[in-house]
mmCIF file of C-alpha atoms in Angstrom:
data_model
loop_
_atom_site.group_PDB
_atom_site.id
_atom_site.type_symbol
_atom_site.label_atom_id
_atom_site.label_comp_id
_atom_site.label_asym_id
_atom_site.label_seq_id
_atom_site.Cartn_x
_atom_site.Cartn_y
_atom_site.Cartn_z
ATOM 1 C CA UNK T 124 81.243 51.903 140.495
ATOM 2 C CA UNK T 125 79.843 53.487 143.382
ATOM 3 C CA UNK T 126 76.801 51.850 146.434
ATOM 4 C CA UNK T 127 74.827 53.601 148.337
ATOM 5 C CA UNK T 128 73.705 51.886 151.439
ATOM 6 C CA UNK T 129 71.544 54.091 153.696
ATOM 7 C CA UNK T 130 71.567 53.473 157.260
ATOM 8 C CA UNK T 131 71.530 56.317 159.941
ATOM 9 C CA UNK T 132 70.065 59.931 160.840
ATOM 10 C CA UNK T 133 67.981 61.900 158.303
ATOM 11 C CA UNK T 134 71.061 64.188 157.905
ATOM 12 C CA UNK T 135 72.852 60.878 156.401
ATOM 13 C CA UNK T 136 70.250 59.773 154.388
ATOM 14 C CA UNK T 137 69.827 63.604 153.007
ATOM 15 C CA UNK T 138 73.859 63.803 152.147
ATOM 16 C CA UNK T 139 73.804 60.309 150.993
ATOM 17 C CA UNK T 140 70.768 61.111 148.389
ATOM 18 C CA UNK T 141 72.173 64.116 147.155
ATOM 19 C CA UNK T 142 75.281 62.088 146.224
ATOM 20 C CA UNK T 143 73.367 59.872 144.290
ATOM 21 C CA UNK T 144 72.243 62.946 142.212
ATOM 22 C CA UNK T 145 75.472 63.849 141.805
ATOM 23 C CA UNK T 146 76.749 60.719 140.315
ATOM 24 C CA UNK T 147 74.167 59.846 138.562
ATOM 25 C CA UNK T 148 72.663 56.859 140.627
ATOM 26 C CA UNK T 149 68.687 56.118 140.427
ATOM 27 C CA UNK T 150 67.941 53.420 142.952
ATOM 28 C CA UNK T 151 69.069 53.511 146.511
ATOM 29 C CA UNK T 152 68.655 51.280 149.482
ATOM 30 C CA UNK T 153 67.327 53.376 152.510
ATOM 31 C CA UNK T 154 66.881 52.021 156.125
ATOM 32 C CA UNK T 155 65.727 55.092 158.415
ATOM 33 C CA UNK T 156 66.878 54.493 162.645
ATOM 34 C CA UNK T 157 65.007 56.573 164.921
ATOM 35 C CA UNK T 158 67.166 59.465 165.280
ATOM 36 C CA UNK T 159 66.654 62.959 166.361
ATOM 37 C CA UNK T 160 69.845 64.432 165.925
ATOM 38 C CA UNK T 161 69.151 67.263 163.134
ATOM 39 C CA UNK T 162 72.352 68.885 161.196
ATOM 40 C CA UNK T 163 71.820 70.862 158.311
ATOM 41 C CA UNK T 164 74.436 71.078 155.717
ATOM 42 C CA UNK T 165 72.306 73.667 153.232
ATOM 43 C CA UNK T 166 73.849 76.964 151.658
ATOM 44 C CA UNK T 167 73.768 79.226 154.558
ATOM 45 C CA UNK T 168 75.775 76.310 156.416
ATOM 46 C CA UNK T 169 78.422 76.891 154.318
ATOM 47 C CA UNK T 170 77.743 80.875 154.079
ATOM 48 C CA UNK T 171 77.815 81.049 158.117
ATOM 49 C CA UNK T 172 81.393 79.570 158.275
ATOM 50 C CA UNK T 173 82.731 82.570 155.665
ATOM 51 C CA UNK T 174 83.304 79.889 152.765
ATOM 52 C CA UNK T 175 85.507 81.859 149.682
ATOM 53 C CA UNK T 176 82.879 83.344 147.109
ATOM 54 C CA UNK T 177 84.447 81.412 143.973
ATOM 55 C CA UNK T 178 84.056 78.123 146.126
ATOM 56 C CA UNK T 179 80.452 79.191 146.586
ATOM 57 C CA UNK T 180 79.968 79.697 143.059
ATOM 58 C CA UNK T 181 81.393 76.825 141.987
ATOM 59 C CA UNK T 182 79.110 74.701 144.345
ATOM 60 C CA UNK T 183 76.313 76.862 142.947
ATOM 61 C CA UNK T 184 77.273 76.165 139.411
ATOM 62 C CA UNK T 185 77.628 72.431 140.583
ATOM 63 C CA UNK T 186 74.420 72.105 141.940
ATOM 64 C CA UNK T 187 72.344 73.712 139.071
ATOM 65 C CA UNK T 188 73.545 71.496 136.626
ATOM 66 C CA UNK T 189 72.772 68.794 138.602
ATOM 67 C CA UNK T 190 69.215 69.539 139.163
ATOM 68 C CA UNK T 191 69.017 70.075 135.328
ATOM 69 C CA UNK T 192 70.397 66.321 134.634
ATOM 70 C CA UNK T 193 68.411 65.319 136.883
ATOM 71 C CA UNK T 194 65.073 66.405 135.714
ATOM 72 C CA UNK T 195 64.653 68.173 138.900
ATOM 73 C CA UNK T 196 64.194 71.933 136.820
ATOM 74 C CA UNK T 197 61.127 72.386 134.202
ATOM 75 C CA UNK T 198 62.593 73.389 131.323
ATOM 76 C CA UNK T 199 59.677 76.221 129.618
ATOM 77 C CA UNK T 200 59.762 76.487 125.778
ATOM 78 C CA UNK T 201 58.325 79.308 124.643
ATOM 79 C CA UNK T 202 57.772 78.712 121.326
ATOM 80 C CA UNK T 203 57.847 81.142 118.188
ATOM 81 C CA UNK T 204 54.099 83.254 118.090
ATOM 82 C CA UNK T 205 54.948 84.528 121.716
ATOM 83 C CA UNK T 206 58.889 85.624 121.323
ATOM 84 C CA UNK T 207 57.627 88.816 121.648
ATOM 85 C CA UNK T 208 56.532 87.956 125.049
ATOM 86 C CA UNK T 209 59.100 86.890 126.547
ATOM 87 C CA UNK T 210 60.998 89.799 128.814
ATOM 88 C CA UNK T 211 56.827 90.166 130.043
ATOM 89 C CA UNK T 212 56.923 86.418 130.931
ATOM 90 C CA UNK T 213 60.628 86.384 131.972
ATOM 91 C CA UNK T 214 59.304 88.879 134.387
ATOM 92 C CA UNK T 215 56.427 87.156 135.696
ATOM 93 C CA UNK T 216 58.168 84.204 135.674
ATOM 94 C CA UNK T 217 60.999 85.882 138.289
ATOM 95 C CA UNK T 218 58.691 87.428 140.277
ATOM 96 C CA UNK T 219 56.889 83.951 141.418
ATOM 97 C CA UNK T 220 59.672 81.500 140.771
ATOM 98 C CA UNK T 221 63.357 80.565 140.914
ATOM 99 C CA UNK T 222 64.628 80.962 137.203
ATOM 100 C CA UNK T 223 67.796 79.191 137.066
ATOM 101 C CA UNK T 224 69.036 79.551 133.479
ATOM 102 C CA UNK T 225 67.363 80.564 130.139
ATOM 103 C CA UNK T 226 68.646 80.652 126.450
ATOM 104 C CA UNK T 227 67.273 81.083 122.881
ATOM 105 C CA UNK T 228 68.098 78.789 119.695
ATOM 106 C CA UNK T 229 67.445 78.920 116.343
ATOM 107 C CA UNK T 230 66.242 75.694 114.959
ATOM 108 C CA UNK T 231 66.245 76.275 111.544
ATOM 109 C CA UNK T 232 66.113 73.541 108.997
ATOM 110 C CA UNK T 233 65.137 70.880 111.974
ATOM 111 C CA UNK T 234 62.560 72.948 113.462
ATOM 112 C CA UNK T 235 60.102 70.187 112.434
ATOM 113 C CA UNK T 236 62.081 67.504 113.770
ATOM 114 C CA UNK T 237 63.133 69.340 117.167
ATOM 115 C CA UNK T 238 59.390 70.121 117.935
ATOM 116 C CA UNK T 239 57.723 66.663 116.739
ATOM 117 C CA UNK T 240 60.502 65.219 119.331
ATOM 118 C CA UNK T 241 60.026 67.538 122.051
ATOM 119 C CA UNK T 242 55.985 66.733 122.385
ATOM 120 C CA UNK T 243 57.022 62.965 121.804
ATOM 121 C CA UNK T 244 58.226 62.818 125.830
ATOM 122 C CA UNK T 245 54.530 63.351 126.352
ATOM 123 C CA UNK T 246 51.267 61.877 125.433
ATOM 124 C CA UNK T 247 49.737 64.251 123.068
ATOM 125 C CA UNK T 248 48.525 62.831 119.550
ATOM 126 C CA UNK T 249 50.763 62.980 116.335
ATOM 127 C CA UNK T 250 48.006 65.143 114.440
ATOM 128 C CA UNK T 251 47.656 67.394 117.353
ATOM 129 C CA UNK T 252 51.449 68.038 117.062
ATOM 130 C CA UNK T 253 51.240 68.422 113.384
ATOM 131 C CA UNK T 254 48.657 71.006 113.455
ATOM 132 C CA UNK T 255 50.737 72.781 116.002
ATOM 133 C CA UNK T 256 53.526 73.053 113.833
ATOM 134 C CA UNK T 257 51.483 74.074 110.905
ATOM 135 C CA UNK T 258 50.422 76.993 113.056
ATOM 136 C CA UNK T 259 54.082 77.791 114.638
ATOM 137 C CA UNK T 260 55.961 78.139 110.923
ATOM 138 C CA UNK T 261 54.715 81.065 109.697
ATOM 139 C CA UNK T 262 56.440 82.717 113.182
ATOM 140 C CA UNK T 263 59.906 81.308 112.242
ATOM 141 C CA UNK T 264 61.893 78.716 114.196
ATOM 142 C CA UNK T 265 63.695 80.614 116.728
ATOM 143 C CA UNK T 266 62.759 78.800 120.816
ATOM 144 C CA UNK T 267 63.445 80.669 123.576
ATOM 145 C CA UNK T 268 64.115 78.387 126.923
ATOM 146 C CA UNK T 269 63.598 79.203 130.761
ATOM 147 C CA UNK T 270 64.567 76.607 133.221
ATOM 148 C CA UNK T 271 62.986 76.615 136.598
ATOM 149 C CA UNK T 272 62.871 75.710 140.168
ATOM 150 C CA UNK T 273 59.778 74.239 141.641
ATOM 151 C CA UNK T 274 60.544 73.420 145.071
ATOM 152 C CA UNK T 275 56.934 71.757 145.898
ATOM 153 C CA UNK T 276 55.871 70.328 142.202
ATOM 154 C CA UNK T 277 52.732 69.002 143.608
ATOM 155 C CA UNK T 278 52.274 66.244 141.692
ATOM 156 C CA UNK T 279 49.370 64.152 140.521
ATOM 157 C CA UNK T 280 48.723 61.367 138.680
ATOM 158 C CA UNK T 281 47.529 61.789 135.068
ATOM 159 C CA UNK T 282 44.677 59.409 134.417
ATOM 160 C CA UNK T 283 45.103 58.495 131.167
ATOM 161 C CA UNK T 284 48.681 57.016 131.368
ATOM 162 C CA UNK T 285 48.860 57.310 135.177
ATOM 163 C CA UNK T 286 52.620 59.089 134.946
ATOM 164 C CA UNK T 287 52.919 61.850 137.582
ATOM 165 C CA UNK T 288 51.956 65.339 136.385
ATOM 166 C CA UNK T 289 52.911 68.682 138.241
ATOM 167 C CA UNK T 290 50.350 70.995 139.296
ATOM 168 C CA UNK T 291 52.081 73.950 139.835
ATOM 169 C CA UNK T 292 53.305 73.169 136.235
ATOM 170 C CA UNK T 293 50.290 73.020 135.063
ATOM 171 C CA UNK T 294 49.036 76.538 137.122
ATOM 172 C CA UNK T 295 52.392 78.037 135.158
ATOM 173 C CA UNK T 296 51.229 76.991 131.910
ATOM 174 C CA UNK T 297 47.858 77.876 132.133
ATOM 175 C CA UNK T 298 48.504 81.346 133.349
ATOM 176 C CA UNK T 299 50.871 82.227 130.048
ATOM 177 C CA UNK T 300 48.533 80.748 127.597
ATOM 178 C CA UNK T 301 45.690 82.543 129.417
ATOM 179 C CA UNK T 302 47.847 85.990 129.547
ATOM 180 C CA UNK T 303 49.200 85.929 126.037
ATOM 181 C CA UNK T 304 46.625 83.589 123.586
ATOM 182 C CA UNK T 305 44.381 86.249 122.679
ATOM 183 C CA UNK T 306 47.722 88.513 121.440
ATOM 184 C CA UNK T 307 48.457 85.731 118.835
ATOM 185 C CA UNK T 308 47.619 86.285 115.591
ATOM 186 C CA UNK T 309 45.388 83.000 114.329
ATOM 187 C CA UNK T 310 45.878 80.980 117.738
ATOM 188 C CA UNK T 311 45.533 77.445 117.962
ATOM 189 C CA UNK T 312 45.902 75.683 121.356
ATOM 190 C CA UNK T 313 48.911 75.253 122.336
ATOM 191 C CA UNK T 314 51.633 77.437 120.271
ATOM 192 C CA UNK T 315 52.519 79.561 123.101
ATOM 193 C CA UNK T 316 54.383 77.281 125.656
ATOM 194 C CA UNK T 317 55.259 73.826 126.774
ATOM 195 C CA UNK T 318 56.977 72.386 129.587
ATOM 196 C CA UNK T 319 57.834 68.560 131.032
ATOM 197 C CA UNK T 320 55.241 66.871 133.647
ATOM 198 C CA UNK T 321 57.966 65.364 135.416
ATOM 199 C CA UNK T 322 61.491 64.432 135.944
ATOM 200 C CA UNK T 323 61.350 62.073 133.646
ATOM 201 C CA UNK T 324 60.169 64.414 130.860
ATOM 202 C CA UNK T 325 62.257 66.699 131.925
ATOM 203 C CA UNK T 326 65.461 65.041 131.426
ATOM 204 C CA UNK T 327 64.676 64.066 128.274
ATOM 205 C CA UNK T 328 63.634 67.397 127.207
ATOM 206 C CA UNK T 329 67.095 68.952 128.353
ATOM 207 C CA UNK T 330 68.658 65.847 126.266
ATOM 208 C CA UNK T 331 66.375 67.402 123.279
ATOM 209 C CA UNK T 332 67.972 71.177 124.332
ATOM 210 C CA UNK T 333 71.442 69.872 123.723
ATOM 211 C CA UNK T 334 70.660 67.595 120.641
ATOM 212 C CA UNK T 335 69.227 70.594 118.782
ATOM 213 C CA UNK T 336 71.067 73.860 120.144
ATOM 214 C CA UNK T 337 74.116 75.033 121.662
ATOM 215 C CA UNK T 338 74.052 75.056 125.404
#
């Protein structure tokens, strides 16, 4: 069992935090003292002082994954009708954003399941989801996934259930359905994309990733 107690710089609160991430805790005590003293422990800390490459990498590898249990990366489905799209949104996606991992699944014979589940971490209505789905099958049941970094989400809260929403999620979603809807045959909003609102979506999304596919 491990407690947090913040007390101290913004340097200690920042380490302290990011252990919390680490292990997994959700709800820390912070008291902030008025301190100036600024230290910063970030990558290029660790770059400047000619750290070993594998140690690097392994801190790399460490931090990704958790970011991902954390919620902090939007995991992007692209589902089914735009597979063909994906290297062009892969592309646009790399340009404007940090893509941290990506991977494809095929979720045949629980298709159904996998996607009713996936759009059950949001708010959208069950017949909405079932007329999705009636418009995804004839394009098979393969997913393709891209993970992201959004470094300033943005977010605001949604009015109807008042849970934060991110708006530079939403910008990302709007500009593949916009680029890509009117190249799918018989399209029906939305069976190009979807993505988490929030950390809290997102986590159980990635949950949903690993339930259904092979990470």
């Amino acid at each position: 069992e491990i407690s947090l107690g913040l007390v101290g710089s913004e340097m200690c609160i920042r380490d302290s935090l990011a252990c919390a991430l680490y292990f997994g805790i959700e709800n820390v005590m912070v008291s902030v003292s008025d301190c100036r003293t600024v230290v910063d422990y970030g990558r290029d800390w660790f770059v400047d002082r000619s750290f070993p490459t594998a140690l690097l990498t392994t801190v790399d590898s460490y931090r990704d994954d958790v970011l991902r249990q954390s919620g902090v990366l939007f995991p992007i489905f692209i589902w089914p009708p735009a597979a063909e799209f994906c290297s062009e949104i892969r592309e646009w996606i790399e340009t404007n954003y940090c893509l941290k991992w990506e991977g494809s699944f095929d979720w045949e014979g629980r298709f159904e399941n996998a996607v009713e589940e996936v759009y059950a971490t949001d708010d959208i209505a069950s017949w909405k989801v079932q007329l999705k789905l009636h418009c995804i099958k004839p394009f098979g049941t393969k997913v393709h996934v891209m993970a992201i970094e959004l470094p300033n989400p943005d977010y605001r809260l949604k009015a109807d259930t008042g849970l934060p929403l991110s708006r530079e999620g939403e910008k990302i979603k709007k500009y593949i359905r916009d680029s890509f809807n009117n190249r799918v045959k018989n399209y029906f909003y939305d069976i190009i994309c979807h993505t988490g609102d929030n950390v809290f979506q997102n986590r159980e999304l990635f949950k949903l990733i690993e339930k259904y596919s092979k990470l």
